[in-house]
Short mmCIF file of C-alpha atoms and ligand atoms in Angstrom, two decimals:
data_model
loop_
_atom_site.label_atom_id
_atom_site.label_comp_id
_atom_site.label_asym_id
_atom_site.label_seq_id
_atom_site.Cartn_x
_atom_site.Cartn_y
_atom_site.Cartn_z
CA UNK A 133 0.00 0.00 0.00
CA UNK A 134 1.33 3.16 -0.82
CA UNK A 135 -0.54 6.06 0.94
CA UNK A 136 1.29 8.55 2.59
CA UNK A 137 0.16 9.23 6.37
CA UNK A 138 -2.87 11.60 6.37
CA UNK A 139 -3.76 13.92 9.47
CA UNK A 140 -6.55 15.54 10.90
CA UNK A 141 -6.21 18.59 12.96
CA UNK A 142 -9.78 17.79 14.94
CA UNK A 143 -9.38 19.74 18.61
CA UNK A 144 -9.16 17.11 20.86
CA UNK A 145 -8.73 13.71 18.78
CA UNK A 146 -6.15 12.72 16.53
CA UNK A 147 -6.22 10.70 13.86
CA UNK A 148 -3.70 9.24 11.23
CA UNK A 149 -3.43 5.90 9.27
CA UNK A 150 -0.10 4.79 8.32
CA UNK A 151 1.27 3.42 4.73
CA UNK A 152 0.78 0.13 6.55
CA UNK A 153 -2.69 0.26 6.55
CA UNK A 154 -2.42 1.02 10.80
CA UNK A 155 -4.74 3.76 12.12
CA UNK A 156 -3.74 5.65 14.80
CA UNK A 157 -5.87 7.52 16.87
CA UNK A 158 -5.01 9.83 19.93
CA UNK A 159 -6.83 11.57 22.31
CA UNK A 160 -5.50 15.15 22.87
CA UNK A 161 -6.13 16.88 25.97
CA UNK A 162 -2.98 16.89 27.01
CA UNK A 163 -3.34 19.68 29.35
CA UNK A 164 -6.54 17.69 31.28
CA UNK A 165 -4.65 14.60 31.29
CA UNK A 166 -6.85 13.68 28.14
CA UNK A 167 -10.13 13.74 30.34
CA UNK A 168 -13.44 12.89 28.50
CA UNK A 169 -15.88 15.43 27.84
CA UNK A 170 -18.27 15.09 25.18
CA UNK A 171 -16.41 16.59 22.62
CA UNK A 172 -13.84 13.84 22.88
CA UNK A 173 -16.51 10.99 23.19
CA UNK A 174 -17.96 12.50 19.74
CA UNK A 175 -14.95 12.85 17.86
CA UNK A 176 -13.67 9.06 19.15
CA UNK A 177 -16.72 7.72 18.00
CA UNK A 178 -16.43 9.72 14.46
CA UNK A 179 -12.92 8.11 14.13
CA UNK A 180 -13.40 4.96 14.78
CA UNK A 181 -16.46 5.03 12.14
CA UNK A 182 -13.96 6.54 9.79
CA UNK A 183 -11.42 3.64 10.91
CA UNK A 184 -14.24 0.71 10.70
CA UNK A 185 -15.03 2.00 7.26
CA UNK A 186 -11.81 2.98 5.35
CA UNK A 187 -10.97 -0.32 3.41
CA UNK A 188 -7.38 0.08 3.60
CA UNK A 189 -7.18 0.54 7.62
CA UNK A 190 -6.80 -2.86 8.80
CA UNK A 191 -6.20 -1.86 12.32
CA UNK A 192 -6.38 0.83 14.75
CA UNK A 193 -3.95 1.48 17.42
CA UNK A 194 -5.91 4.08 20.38
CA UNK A 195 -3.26 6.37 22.79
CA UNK A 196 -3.55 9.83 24.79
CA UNK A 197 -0.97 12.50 23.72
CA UNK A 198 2.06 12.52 26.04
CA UNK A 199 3.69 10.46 28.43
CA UNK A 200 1.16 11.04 31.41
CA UNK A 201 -1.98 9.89 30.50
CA UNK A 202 -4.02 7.57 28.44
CA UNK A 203 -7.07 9.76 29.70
CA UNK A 204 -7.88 10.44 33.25
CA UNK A 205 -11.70 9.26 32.76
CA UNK A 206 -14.53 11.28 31.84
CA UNK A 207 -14.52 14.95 32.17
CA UNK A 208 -14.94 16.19 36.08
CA UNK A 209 -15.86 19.34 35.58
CA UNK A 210 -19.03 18.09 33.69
CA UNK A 211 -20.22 16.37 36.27
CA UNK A 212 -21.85 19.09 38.28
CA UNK A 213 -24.76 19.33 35.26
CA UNK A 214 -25.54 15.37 36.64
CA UNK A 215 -28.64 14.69 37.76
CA UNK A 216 -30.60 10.79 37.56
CA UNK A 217 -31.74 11.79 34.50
CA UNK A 218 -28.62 13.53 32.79
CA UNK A 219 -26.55 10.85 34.26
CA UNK A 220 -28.80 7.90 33.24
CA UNK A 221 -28.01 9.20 29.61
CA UNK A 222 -24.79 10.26 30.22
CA UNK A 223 -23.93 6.87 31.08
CA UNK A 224 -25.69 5.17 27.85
CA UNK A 225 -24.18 7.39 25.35
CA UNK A 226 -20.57 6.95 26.87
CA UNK A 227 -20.86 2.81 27.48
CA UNK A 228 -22.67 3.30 23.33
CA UNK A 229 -19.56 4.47 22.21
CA UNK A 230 -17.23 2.39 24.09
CA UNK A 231 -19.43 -0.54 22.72
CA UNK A 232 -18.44 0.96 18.69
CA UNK A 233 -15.06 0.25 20.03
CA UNK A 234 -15.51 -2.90 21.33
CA UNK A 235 -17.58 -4.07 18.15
CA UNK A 236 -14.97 -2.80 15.81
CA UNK A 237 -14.62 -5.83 13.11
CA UNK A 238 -10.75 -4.83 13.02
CA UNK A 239 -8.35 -4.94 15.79
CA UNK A 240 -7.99 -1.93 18.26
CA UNK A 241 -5.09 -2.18 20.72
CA UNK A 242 -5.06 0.62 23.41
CA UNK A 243 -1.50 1.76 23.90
CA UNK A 244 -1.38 2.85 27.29
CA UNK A 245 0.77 5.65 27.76
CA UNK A 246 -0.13 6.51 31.33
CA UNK A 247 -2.56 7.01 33.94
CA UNK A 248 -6.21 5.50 32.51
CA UNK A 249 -8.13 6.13 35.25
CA UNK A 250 -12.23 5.92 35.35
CA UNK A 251 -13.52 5.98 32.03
CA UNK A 252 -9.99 6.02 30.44
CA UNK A 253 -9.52 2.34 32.03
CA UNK A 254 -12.83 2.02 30.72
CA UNK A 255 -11.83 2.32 27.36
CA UNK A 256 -8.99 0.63 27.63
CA UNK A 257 -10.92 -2.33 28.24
CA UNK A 258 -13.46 -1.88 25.55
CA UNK A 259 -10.43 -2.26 23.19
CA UNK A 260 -9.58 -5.55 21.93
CA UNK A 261 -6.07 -5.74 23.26
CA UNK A 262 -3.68 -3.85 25.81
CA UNK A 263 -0.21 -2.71 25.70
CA UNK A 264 0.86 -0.77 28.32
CA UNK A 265 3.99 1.50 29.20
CA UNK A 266 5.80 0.25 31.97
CA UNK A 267 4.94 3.59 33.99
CA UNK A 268 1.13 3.01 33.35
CA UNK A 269 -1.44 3.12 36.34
CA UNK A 270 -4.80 1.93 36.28
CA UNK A 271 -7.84 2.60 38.64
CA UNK A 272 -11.73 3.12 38.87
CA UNK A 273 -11.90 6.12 41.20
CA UNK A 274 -15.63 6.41 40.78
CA UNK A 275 -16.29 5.67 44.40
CA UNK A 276 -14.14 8.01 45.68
CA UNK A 277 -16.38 10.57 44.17
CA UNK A 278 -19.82 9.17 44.94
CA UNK A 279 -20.66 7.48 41.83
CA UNK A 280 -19.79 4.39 40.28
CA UNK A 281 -18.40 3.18 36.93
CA UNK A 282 -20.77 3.83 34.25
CA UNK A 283 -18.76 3.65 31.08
CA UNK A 284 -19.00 -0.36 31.46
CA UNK A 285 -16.31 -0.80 34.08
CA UNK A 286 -18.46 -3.07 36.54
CA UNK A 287 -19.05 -5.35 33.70
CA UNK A 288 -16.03 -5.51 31.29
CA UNK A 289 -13.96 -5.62 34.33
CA UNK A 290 -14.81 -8.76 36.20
CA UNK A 291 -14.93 -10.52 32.32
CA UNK A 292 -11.45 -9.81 32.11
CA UNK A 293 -10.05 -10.53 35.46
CA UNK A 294 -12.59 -12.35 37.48
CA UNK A 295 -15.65 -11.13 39.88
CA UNK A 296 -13.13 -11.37 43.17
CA UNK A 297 -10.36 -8.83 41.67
CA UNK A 298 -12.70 -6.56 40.32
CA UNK A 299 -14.89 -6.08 43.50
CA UNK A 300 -11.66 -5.36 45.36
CA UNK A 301 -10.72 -2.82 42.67
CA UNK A 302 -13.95 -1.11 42.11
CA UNK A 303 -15.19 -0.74 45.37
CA UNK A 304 -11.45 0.29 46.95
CA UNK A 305 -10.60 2.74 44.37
CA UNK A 306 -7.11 0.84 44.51
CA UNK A 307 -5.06 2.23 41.35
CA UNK A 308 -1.93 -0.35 40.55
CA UNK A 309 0.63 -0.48 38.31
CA UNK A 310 1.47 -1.79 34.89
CA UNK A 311 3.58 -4.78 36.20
CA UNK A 312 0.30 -5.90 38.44
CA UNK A 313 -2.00 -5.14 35.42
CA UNK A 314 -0.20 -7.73 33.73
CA UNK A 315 0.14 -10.40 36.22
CA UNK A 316 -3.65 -10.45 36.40
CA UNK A 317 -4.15 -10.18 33.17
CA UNK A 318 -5.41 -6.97 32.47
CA UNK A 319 -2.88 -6.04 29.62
CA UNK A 320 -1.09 -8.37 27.36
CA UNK A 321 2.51 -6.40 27.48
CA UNK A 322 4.60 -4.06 29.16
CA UNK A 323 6.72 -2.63 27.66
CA UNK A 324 8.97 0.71 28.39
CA UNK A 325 7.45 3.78 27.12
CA UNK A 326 9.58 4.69 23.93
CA UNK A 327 8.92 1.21 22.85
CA UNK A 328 4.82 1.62 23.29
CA UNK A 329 3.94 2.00 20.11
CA UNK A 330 6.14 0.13 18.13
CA UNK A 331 5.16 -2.89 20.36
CA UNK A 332 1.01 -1.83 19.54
CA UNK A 333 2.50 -1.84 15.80
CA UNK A 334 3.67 -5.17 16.37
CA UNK A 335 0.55 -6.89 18.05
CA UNK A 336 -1.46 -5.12 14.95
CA UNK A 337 0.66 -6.71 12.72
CA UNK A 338 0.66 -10.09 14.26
CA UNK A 339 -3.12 -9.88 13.42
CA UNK A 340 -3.71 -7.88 10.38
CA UNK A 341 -1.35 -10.98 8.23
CA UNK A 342 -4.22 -13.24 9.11
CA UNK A 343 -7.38 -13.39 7.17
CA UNK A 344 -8.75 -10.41 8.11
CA UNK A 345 -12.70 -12.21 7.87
CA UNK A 346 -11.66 -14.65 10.29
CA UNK A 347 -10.12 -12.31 12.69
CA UNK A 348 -13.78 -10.25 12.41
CA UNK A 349 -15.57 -13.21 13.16
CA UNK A 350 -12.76 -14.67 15.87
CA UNK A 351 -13.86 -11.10 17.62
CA UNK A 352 -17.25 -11.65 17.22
CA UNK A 353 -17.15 -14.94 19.21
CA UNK A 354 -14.56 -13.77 21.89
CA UNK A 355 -17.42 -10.76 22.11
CA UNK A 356 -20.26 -13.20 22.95
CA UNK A 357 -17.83 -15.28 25.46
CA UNK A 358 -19.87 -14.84 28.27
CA UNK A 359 -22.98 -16.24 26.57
CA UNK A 360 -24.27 -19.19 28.34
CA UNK A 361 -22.32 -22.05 27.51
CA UNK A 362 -24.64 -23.84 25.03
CA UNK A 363 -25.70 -20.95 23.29
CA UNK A 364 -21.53 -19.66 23.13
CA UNK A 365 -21.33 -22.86 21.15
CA UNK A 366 -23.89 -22.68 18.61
CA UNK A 367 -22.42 -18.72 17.69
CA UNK A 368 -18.75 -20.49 17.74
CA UNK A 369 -20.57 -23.39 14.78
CA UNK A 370 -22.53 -20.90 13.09
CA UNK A 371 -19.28 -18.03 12.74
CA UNK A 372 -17.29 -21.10 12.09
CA UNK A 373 -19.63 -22.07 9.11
CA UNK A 374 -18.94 -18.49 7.96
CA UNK A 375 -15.68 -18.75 7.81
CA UNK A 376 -16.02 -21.77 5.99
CA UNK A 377 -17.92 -19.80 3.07
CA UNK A 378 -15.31 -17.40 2.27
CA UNK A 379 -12.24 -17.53 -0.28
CA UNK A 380 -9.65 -16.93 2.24
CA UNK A 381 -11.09 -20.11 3.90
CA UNK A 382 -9.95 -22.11 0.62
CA UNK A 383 -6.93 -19.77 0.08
CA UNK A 384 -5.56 -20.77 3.95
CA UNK A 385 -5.64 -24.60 2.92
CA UNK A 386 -4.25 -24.59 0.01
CA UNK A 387 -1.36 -22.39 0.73
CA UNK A 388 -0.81 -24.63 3.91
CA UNK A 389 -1.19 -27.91 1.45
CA UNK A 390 1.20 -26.33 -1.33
CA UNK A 391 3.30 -25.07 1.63
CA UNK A 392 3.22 -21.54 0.85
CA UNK A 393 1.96 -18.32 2.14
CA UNK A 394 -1.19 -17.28 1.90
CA UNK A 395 -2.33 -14.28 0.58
CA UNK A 396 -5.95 -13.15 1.81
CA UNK A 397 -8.07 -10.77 0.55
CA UNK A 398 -10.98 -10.20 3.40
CA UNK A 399 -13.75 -12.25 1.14
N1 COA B 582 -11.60 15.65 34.44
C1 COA B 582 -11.35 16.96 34.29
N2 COA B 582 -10.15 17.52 34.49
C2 COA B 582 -9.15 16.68 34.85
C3 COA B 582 -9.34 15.31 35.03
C4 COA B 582 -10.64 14.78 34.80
N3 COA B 582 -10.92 13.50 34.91
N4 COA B 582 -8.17 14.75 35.38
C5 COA B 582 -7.27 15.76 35.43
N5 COA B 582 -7.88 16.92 35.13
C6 COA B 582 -7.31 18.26 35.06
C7 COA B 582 -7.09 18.86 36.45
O1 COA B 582 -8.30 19.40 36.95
C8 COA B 582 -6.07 19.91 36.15
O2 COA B 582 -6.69 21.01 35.54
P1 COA B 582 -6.20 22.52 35.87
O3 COA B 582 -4.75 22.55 35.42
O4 COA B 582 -7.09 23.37 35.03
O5 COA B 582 -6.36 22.69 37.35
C9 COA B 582 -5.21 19.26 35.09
O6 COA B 582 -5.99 18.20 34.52
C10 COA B 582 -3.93 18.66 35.65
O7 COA B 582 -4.32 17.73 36.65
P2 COA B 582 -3.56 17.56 38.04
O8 COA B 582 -4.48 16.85 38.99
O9 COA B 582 -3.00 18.87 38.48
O10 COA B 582 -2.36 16.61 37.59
P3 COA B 582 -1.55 15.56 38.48
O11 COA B 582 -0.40 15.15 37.64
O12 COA B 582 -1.30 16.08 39.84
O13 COA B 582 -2.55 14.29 38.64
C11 COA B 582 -4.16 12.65 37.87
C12 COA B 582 -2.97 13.57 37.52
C13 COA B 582 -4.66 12.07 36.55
C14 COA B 582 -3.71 11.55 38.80
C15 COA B 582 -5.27 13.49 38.57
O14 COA B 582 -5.53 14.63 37.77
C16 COA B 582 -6.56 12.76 38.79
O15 COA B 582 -6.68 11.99 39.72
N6 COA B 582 -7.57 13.05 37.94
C17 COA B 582 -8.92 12.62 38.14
C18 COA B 582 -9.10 11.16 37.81
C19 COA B 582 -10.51 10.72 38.09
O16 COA B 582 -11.01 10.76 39.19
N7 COA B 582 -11.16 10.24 37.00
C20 COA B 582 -12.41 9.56 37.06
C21 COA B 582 -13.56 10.42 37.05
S1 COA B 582 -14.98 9.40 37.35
#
């Protein structure tokens, strides 16, 4: 692929895709430790639209500008409009975005760059995959201010680590480090910060060589994990019955039978 990086100048979001076919996006609030306020939620969800329907991004890397913060959760200051009603939709609009992210048909890694606290650890965790910077701290301060999550944190979180470690963290506050995030499997590398994104690039990579269908559908299942047991199944037969239909399907055995490479084209 030949097309030069392109860039957007958007106030508080960033986004370029790479000759590679990688999109980056970043949030930049540098100055409020890349807090979300509803202009950021917007212009993250208007990315990763862009991202999920540009043909030649294959996958999408998410970071905060600077070596401080991945985002310090949602905007503070607009929380003293909140009332049960505001903060009802509030809630929804933030967890619908988060869910675009998390039903993106392409892989997102979040490169964690620093503090994601609230719903920055949120989003972290509606992304597919986690890299983090060895400096990297993670918490759901929510309590601590009277509320709790409500950008999907008490339910993504005990799917990724368990019910047991998630009480503890919600309901203490409790931020911890990188290292810990990793040893209970919160991120899938650590990595010193210089070396964040090239190690994203790499996990992207990894993926985006595979046929990109199956990876879509892969997601889809791993998506639906926490269905009931029976009915997990019959999505895993029916997706695999999918894959079964497409060329890349055919193109994967032969290559393996002629021992070659494959080369996929996403039908
Ligand atoms: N919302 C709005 N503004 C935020 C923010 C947030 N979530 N997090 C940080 N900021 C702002 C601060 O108010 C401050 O603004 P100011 O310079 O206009 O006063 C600026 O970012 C710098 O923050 P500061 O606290 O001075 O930086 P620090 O390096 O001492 O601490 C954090 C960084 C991220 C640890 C700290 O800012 C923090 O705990 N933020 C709140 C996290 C939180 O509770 N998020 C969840 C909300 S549910």
């Amino acid at each position: 692929m030949s097309r030069e990086p392109e860039a957007s100048s958007a106030q508080t979001v960033r986004y370029e895709v790479d000759s590679e076919g990688i999109a980056l996006i970043t949030i930049h609030r540098p100055e409020k430790h890349n807090a979300l306020n509803r202009q950021v939620l917007a212009e993250l969800d208007r990315y990763f639209w862009q991202a999920r329907q540009d043909e030649d991004v294959k996958g999408i890397i998410l970071t905060g500008a600077g070596d401080k913060s991945f985002c310090a959760g949602a905007d503070v200051q607009q929380f003293t409009e909140l009332d049960a009603y505001s903060g009802h939709r509030f809630a929804l609009y933030g967890q619908a975005v988060f869910n675009r992210v998390e039903e993106m048909p392409k892989p997102v890694v979040a490169a964690v760059n620093g503090y994601a606290l609230g719903g920055g650890f949120e989003l972290a965790m509606a992304c597919h995959l986690r890299v983090a910077a060895d400096h990297a701290v993670f918490g759901l301060p929510e309590v601590s201010l009277g509320l709790i999550p409500g950008f999907g944190g008490t339910q993504r979180l005990p799917r990724l680590i368990g019910r047991g470690l998630a009480t503890e963290l919600i309901l203490t506050a409790e931020r911890i480090s990188a290292r810990r995030a990793f040893e209970i499997g919160l991120v899938n590398r650590v990595v010193p910060i210089e070396h964040l994104l090239d190690s994203a690039r790499e996990l992207v990579h990894a993926i985006v060589s595979k046929a990109p269908v199956a990876v879509a559908l892969a997601l889809e299942a791993l998506r639906q994990s926490d269905l009931p047991l029976r009915q997990g199944l019959r999505l895993e037969a029916a997706l695999f019955g999918q894959a079964c239909a497409t060329a890349d399907f055919r193109e994967g055995v032969s290559a393996f039978l002629e021992r070659r490479k494959a080369s996929f084209k996403g039908r």
